[in-house]
Amino acid sequence: GESVGLHLPTLSVQEGDNSIINCAYSNSASDYFIWYKQESGKGPQFIIDIRSNMDKRQGQRVTVLLNKTVKHLSLQIAATQPGDSAVYFCAENDGPSNTGKLIFGQGTTLQVKP
Amino acid sequence: NAGVMQNPRHLVRRRGQEARLRCSPMKGHSHVYWYRQLPEEGLKFMVYLQKENIIDESGMPKERFSAEFPKEGPSILRIQQVVRGDSAAYFCASSRAGKQETQYFGPGTRLLVL
């Protein structure tokens, strides 16, 4: 069956270090992936997305890497700041037909130590 | 430049009552999606609507739950005869036509059933 899951439920990093959050997916038909950040009591905030015809995409302080061979997605945050503390979710589309349904992983909690 | 708006932010209902959750999409967005999030879990897709049309309701429970997105006004998620298991955060997202996968989320409605 299809599933999107994260390897580590909690990641603790020192302020200023780089963070890497990982995600595995099982639906080979998915061709679009998104990372969201969710702070306590708030809705998911769009961070960065990537299509399956790419293997890397960079934003401001964030990079998403996609390895289709092993169905693995990662989010790298450079120079992690206290404001980055949140739960991070990866999500994938439900196949290439633009159905609008996103499938979310369980989430990884990022804790940034000052 | 308002984002997705949801109200109420918090809703308390007793078992057997009805809950109505409202969502106004971002300006320029014509597609609305509802997701449910249980504590410590990722978001689960419920339903995808366009104006006056339900496109995909594969994630909606068969009974007691309904959704609409009328020609005028917000999208409504309605839960009849609520039970304790309905307690969750309900998030609405919106997207532009043709970009259904790039969804922006509202702050959510936290429903508590007593």
mmCIF file of C-alpha atoms in Angstrom:
data_model
loop_
_atom_site.group_PDB
_atom_site.id
_atom_site.type_symbol
_atom_site.label_atom_id
_atom_site.label_comp_id
_atom_site.label_asym_id
_atom_site.label_seq_id
_atom_site.Cartn_x
_atom_site.Cartn_y
_atom_site.Cartn_z
ATOM 1 C CA GLY A 1 0.000 0.000 0.000
ATOM 2 C CA GLU A 2 1.006 3.603 -0.189
ATOM 3 C CA SER A 3 2.659 5.254 2.755
ATOM 4 C CA VAL A 4 4.774 8.227 3.509
ATOM 5 C CA GLY A 5 6.865 7.964 6.618
ATOM 6 C CA LEU A 6 9.705 9.684 8.374
ATOM 7 C CA HIS A 7 12.746 7.890 9.728
ATOM 8 C CA LEU A 8 13.169 9.829 12.990
ATOM 9 C CA PRO A 9 10.335 11.179 15.109
ATOM 10 C CA THR A 10 12.525 13.788 16.834
ATOM 11 C CA LEU A 11 15.674 15.572 15.721
ATOM 12 C CA SER A 12 17.647 17.775 18.096
ATOM 13 C CA VAL A 13 20.303 20.111 16.688
ATOM 14 C CA GLN A 14 22.468 22.927 17.930
ATOM 15 C CA GLU A 15 21.676 26.408 16.729
ATOM 16 C CA GLY A 16 23.822 27.193 13.707
ATOM 17 C CA ASP A 17 24.242 23.562 12.662
ATOM 18 C CA ASN A 18 22.666 22.082 9.550
ATOM 19 C CA SER A 19 19.588 19.877 9.911
ATOM 20 C CA ILE A 20 18.599 16.962 7.725
ATOM 21 C CA ILE A 21 15.101 15.527 7.932
ATOM 22 C CA ASN A 22 14.388 12.340 6.022
ATOM 23 C CA CYS A 23 11.285 10.849 4.501
ATOM 24 C CA ALA A 24 10.490 7.575 2.756
ATOM 25 C CA TYR A 25 7.593 7.029 0.375
ATOM 26 C CA SER A 26 6.280 3.890 -1.237
ATOM 27 C CA ASN A 27 4.010 5.057 -4.074
ATOM 28 C CA SER A 28 6.065 4.863 -7.269
ATOM 29 C CA ALA A 29 3.369 6.804 -9.101
ATOM 30 C CA SER A 30 3.854 9.937 -6.986
ATOM 31 C CA ASP A 31 5.556 12.653 -8.963
ATOM 32 C CA TYR A 32 5.263 15.685 -6.707
ATOM 33 C CA PHE A 33 6.535 16.179 -3.161
ATOM 34 C CA ILE A 34 6.192 18.961 -0.642
ATOM 35 C CA TRP A 35 7.695 19.808 2.709
ATOM 36 C CA TYR A 36 5.565 21.601 5.267
ATOM 37 C CA LYS A 37 6.476 23.146 8.610
ATOM 38 C CA GLN A 38 3.911 23.132 11.383
ATOM 39 C CA GLU A 39 4.353 25.169 14.528
ATOM 40 C CA SER A 40 2.340 24.397 17.620
ATOM 41 C CA GLY A 41 -1.283 25.432 17.259
ATOM 42 C CA LYS A 42 -0.902 26.509 13.638
ATOM 43 C CA GLY A 43 -1.587 25.143 10.196
ATOM 44 C CA PRO A 44 1.074 23.588 7.953
ATOM 45 C CA GLN A 45 3.230 26.165 6.232
ATOM 46 C CA PHE A 46 4.539 25.453 2.729
ATOM 47 C CA ILE A 47 8.352 25.322 2.664
ATOM 48 C CA ILE A 48 9.483 23.868 -0.642
ATOM 49 C CA ASP A 49 8.336 21.436 -3.313
ATOM 50 C CA ILE A 50 9.957 19.270 -5.963
ATOM 51 C CA ARG A 51 8.788 17.334 -8.986
ATOM 52 C CA SER A 52 10.022 13.877 -9.844
ATOM 53 C CA ASN A 53 11.896 15.127 -12.909
ATOM 54 C CA MET A 54 14.331 16.849 -10.544
ATOM 55 C CA ASP A 55 16.612 15.450 -7.856
ATOM 56 C CA LYS A 56 17.439 18.663 -6.059
ATOM 57 C CA ARG A 57 15.845 22.021 -5.463
ATOM 58 C CA GLN A 58 17.065 24.900 -3.351
ATOM 59 C CA GLY A 59 15.247 27.642 -1.541
ATOM 60 C CA GLN A 60 16.288 30.148 1.050
ATOM 61 C CA ARG A 61 18.331 28.125 3.591
ATOM 62 C CA VAL A 62 16.493 24.954 2.568
ATOM 63 C CA THR A 63 17.272 22.243 0.045
ATOM 64 C CA VAL A 64 15.121 19.290 -0.908
ATOM 65 C CA LEU A 65 16.722 16.161 -2.325
ATOM 66 C CA LEU A 66 14.791 13.434 -4.090
ATOM 67 C CA ASN A 67 16.125 9.940 -4.727
ATOM 68 C CA LYS A 68 13.565 8.108 -6.801
ATOM 69 C CA THR A 69 15.602 4.920 -6.923
ATOM 70 C CA VAL A 70 15.165 4.323 -3.212
ATOM 71 C CA LYS A 71 12.030 6.448 -2.843
ATOM 72 C CA HIS A 72 13.639 8.828 -0.403
ATOM 73 C CA LEU A 73 13.168 12.511 0.200
ATOM 74 C CA SER A 74 15.119 14.788 2.486
ATOM 75 C CA LEU A 75 14.939 18.360 3.692
ATOM 76 C CA GLN A 76 18.153 20.135 4.565
ATOM 77 C CA ILE A 77 18.052 23.313 6.618
ATOM 78 C CA ALA A 78 21.238 25.339 6.683
ATOM 79 C CA ALA A 79 22.333 27.254 9.785
ATOM 80 C CA THR A 80 19.355 26.111 11.832
ATOM 81 C CA GLN A 81 17.763 28.813 13.956
ATOM 82 C CA PRO A 82 15.484 28.638 17.024
ATOM 83 C CA GLY A 83 12.604 29.749 14.805
ATOM 84 C CA ASP A 84 13.015 26.550 12.814
ATOM 85 C CA SER A 85 11.774 24.516 15.783
ATOM 86 C CA ALA A 86 8.567 22.845 14.601
ATOM 87 C CA VAL A 87 7.159 19.603 13.243
ATOM 88 C CA TYR A 88 8.114 18.949 9.620
ATOM 89 C CA PHE A 89 5.939 16.890 7.313
ATOM 90 C CA CYS A 90 6.675 15.519 3.908
ATOM 91 C CA ALA A 91 3.737 14.974 1.587
ATOM 92 C CA GLU A 92 3.303 13.409 -1.818
ATOM 93 C CA ASN A 93 0.609 13.596 -4.418
ATOM 94 C CA ASP A 94 -1.569 10.594 -5.067
ATOM 95 C CA GLY A 95 -0.125 9.793 -8.463
ATOM 96 C CA PRO A 96 0.526 12.001 -11.482
ATOM 97 C CA SER A 97 -3.047 12.771 -12.407
ATOM 98 C CA ASN A 98 -3.268 16.001 -10.421
ATOM 99 C CA THR A 99 -6.025 14.656 -8.210
ATOM 100 C CA GLY A 100 -5.404 17.192 -5.489
ATOM 101 C CA LYS A 101 -5.065 14.593 -2.753
ATOM 102 C CA LEU A 102 -1.882 14.902 -0.702
ATOM 103 C CA ILE A 103 -0.615 12.037 1.439
ATOM 104 C CA PHE A 104 1.243 13.134 4.550
ATOM 105 C CA GLY A 105 3.883 11.411 6.635
ATOM 106 C CA GLN A 106 3.776 11.252 10.424
ATOM 107 C CA GLY A 107 6.094 14.185 10.981
ATOM 108 C CA THR A 108 9.496 14.849 12.524
ATOM 109 C CA THR A 109 9.886 17.216 15.433
ATOM 110 C CA LEU A 110 12.906 19.486 15.048
ATOM 111 C CA GLN A 111 14.265 20.917 18.292
ATOM 112 C CA VAL A 112 16.900 23.631 18.054
ATOM 113 C CA LYS A 113 19.109 24.071 21.098
ATOM 114 C CA PRO A 114 20.492 27.566 21.712
ATOM 115 C CA ASN B 1 -3.096 39.534 0.976
ATOM 116 C CA ALA B 2 -5.083 37.275 3.281
ATOM 117 C CA GLY B 3 -4.289 33.609 3.389
ATOM 118 C CA VAL B 4 -6.729 30.782 3.900
ATOM 119 C CA MET B 5 -9.181 31.687 6.632
ATOM 120 C CA GLN B 6 -10.955 29.262 8.886
ATOM 121 C CA ASN B 7 -13.498 29.767 11.613
ATOM 122 C CA PRO B 8 -14.085 29.110 14.320
ATOM 123 C CA ARG B 9 -10.553 28.439 15.509
ATOM 124 C CA HIS B 10 -11.859 26.395 18.419
ATOM 125 C CA LEU B 11 -15.178 24.620 18.695
ATOM 126 C CA VAL B 12 -16.586 22.667 21.619
ATOM 127 C CA ARG B 13 -19.564 20.401 21.091
ATOM 128 C CA ARG B 14 -21.366 17.811 23.176
ATOM 129 C CA ARG B 15 -21.954 14.356 21.791
ATOM 130 C CA GLY B 16 -24.885 14.341 19.389
ATOM 131 C CA GLN B 17 -24.609 17.985 18.401
ATOM 132 C CA GLU B 18 -23.658 19.311 14.993
ATOM 133 C CA ALA B 19 -20.363 20.975 14.105
ATOM 134 C CA ARG B 20 -19.988 23.413 11.201
ATOM 135 C CA LEU B 21 -16.511 24.414 10.126
ATOM 136 C CA ARG B 22 -15.945 27.204 7.617
ATOM 137 C CA CYS B 23 -13.151 27.882 5.194
ATOM 138 C CA SER B 24 -12.500 30.798 2.871
ATOM 139 C CA PRO B 25 -9.772 30.104 0.304
ATOM 140 C CA MET B 26 -6.956 32.456 -0.592
ATOM 141 C CA LYS B 27 -7.779 35.150 -3.102
ATOM 142 C CA GLY B 28 -7.535 33.739 -6.598
ATOM 143 C CA HIS B 29 -7.898 30.135 -5.429
ATOM 144 C CA SER B 30 -10.920 28.150 -6.566
ATOM 145 C CA HIS B 31 -10.096 24.727 -5.136
ATOM 146 C CA VAL B 32 -10.570 23.726 -1.509
ATOM 147 C CA TYR B 33 -9.385 20.671 0.405
ATOM 148 C CA TRP B 34 -10.213 19.449 3.900
ATOM 149 C CA TYR B 35 -7.823 17.406 6.037
ATOM 150 C CA ARG B 36 -8.102 16.004 9.543
ATOM 151 C CA GLN B 37 -5.242 15.759 12.002
ATOM 152 C CA LEU B 38 -5.329 13.644 15.138
ATOM 153 C CA PRO B 39 -2.844 14.419 17.944
ATOM 154 C CA GLU B 40 0.730 13.387 17.150
ATOM 155 C CA GLU B 41 -0.225 12.363 13.620
ATOM 156 C CA GLY B 42 0.036 13.669 10.094
ATOM 157 C CA LEU B 43 -2.836 15.127 8.137
ATOM 158 C CA LYS B 44 -5.341 12.804 6.481
ATOM 159 C CA PHE B 45 -7.134 13.874 3.314
ATOM 160 C CA MET B 46 -10.907 14.066 3.553
ATOM 161 C CA VAL B 47 -12.388 15.866 0.560
ATOM 162 C CA TYR B 48 -11.555 18.044 -2.439
ATOM 163 C CA LEU B 49 -14.056 20.567 -3.757
ATOM 164 C CA GLN B 50 -14.413 23.156 -6.456
ATOM 165 C CA LYS B 51 -17.221 25.662 -6.566
ATOM 166 C CA GLU B 52 -20.509 23.707 -6.414
ATOM 167 C CA ASN B 53 -18.712 20.407 -7.084
ATOM 168 C CA ILE B 54 -17.254 17.636 -4.975
ATOM 169 C CA ILE B 55 -14.276 16.295 -6.892
ATOM 170 C CA ASP B 56 -12.949 13.648 -4.515
ATOM 171 C CA GLU B 57 -14.514 12.602 -1.216
ATOM 172 C CA SER B 58 -12.618 9.356 -0.847
ATOM 173 C CA GLY B 59 -11.361 10.332 2.617
ATOM 174 C CA MET B 60 -14.721 11.307 4.063
ATOM 175 C CA PRO B 61 -16.451 8.967 6.501
ATOM 176 C CA LYS B 62 -19.566 7.598 4.858
ATOM 177 C CA GLU B 63 -21.910 8.787 7.570
ATOM 178 C CA ARG B 64 -22.413 12.055 9.448
ATOM 179 C CA PHE B 65 -19.824 14.018 7.425
ATOM 180 C CA SER B 66 -20.596 16.277 4.492
ATOM 181 C CA ALA B 67 -18.888 19.135 2.704
ATOM 182 C CA GLU B 68 -19.922 21.841 0.317
ATOM 183 C CA PHE B 69 -18.409 24.776 -1.503
ATOM 184 C CA PRO B 70 -21.256 26.954 -2.751
ATOM 185 C CA LYS B 71 -21.083 29.464 -5.562
ATOM 186 C CA GLU B 72 -21.046 32.243 -3.008
ATOM 187 C CA GLY B 73 -19.535 32.045 0.445
ATOM 188 C CA PRO B 74 -17.104 29.794 2.257
ATOM 189 C CA SER B 75 -16.683 26.062 2.076
ATOM 190 C CA ILE B 76 -18.425 24.247 4.928
ATOM 191 C CA LEU B 77 -17.471 20.960 6.541
ATOM 192 C CA ARG B 78 -20.426 19.649 8.493
ATOM 193 C CA ILE B 79 -20.330 16.898 11.078
ATOM 194 C CA GLN B 80 -23.669 15.705 12.358
ATOM 195 C CA GLN B 81 -24.229 13.916 15.677
ATOM 196 C CA VAL B 82 -20.621 14.330 16.733
ATOM 197 C CA VAL B 83 -18.879 11.636 18.770
ATOM 198 C CA ARG B 84 -15.743 11.883 20.906
ATOM 199 C CA GLY B 85 -13.687 10.308 18.130
ATOM 200 C CA ASP B 86 -14.387 13.340 15.953
ATOM 201 C CA SER B 87 -12.207 15.453 18.240
ATOM 202 C CA ALA B 88 -9.318 16.595 16.059
ATOM 203 C CA ALA B 89 -7.880 19.548 14.205
ATOM 204 C CA TYR B 90 -9.530 20.137 10.854
ATOM 205 C CA PHE B 91 -7.488 21.980 8.277
ATOM 206 C CA CYS B 92 -8.604 23.547 5.067
ATOM 207 C CA ALA B 93 -6.235 24.196 2.173
ATOM 208 C CA SER B 94 -6.720 25.958 -1.132
ATOM 209 C CA SER B 95 -5.021 26.036 -4.499
ATOM 210 C CA ARG B 96 -5.263 27.647 -7.888
ATOM 211 C CA ALA B 97 -6.927 25.861 -10.753
ATOM 212 C CA GLY B 98 -4.372 23.731 -12.576
ATOM 213 C CA LYS B 99 -2.038 23.667 -9.561
ATOM 214 C CA GLN B 100 -4.031 21.408 -7.288
ATOM 215 C CA GLU B 101 -0.992 19.897 -5.640
ATOM 216 C CA THR B 102 0.408 23.188 -4.369
ATOM 217 C CA GLN B 103 -1.844 23.699 -1.418
ATOM 218 C CA TYR B 104 -1.745 26.421 1.195
ATOM 219 C CA PHE B 105 -3.263 25.718 4.559
ATOM 220 C CA GLY B 106 -5.360 27.690 6.964
ATOM 221 C CA PRO B 107 -4.846 27.829 10.744
ATOM 222 C CA GLY B 108 -7.303 25.020 11.386
ATOM 223 C CA THR B 109 -10.348 24.476 13.586
ATOM 224 C CA ARG B 110 -9.775 22.494 16.739
ATOM 225 C CA LEU B 111 -12.893 20.519 17.529
ATOM 226 C CA LEU B 112 -13.395 19.110 20.987
ATOM 227 C CA VAL B 113 -16.325 16.792 21.616
ATOM 228 C CA LEU B 114 -17.298 16.414 25.247
#
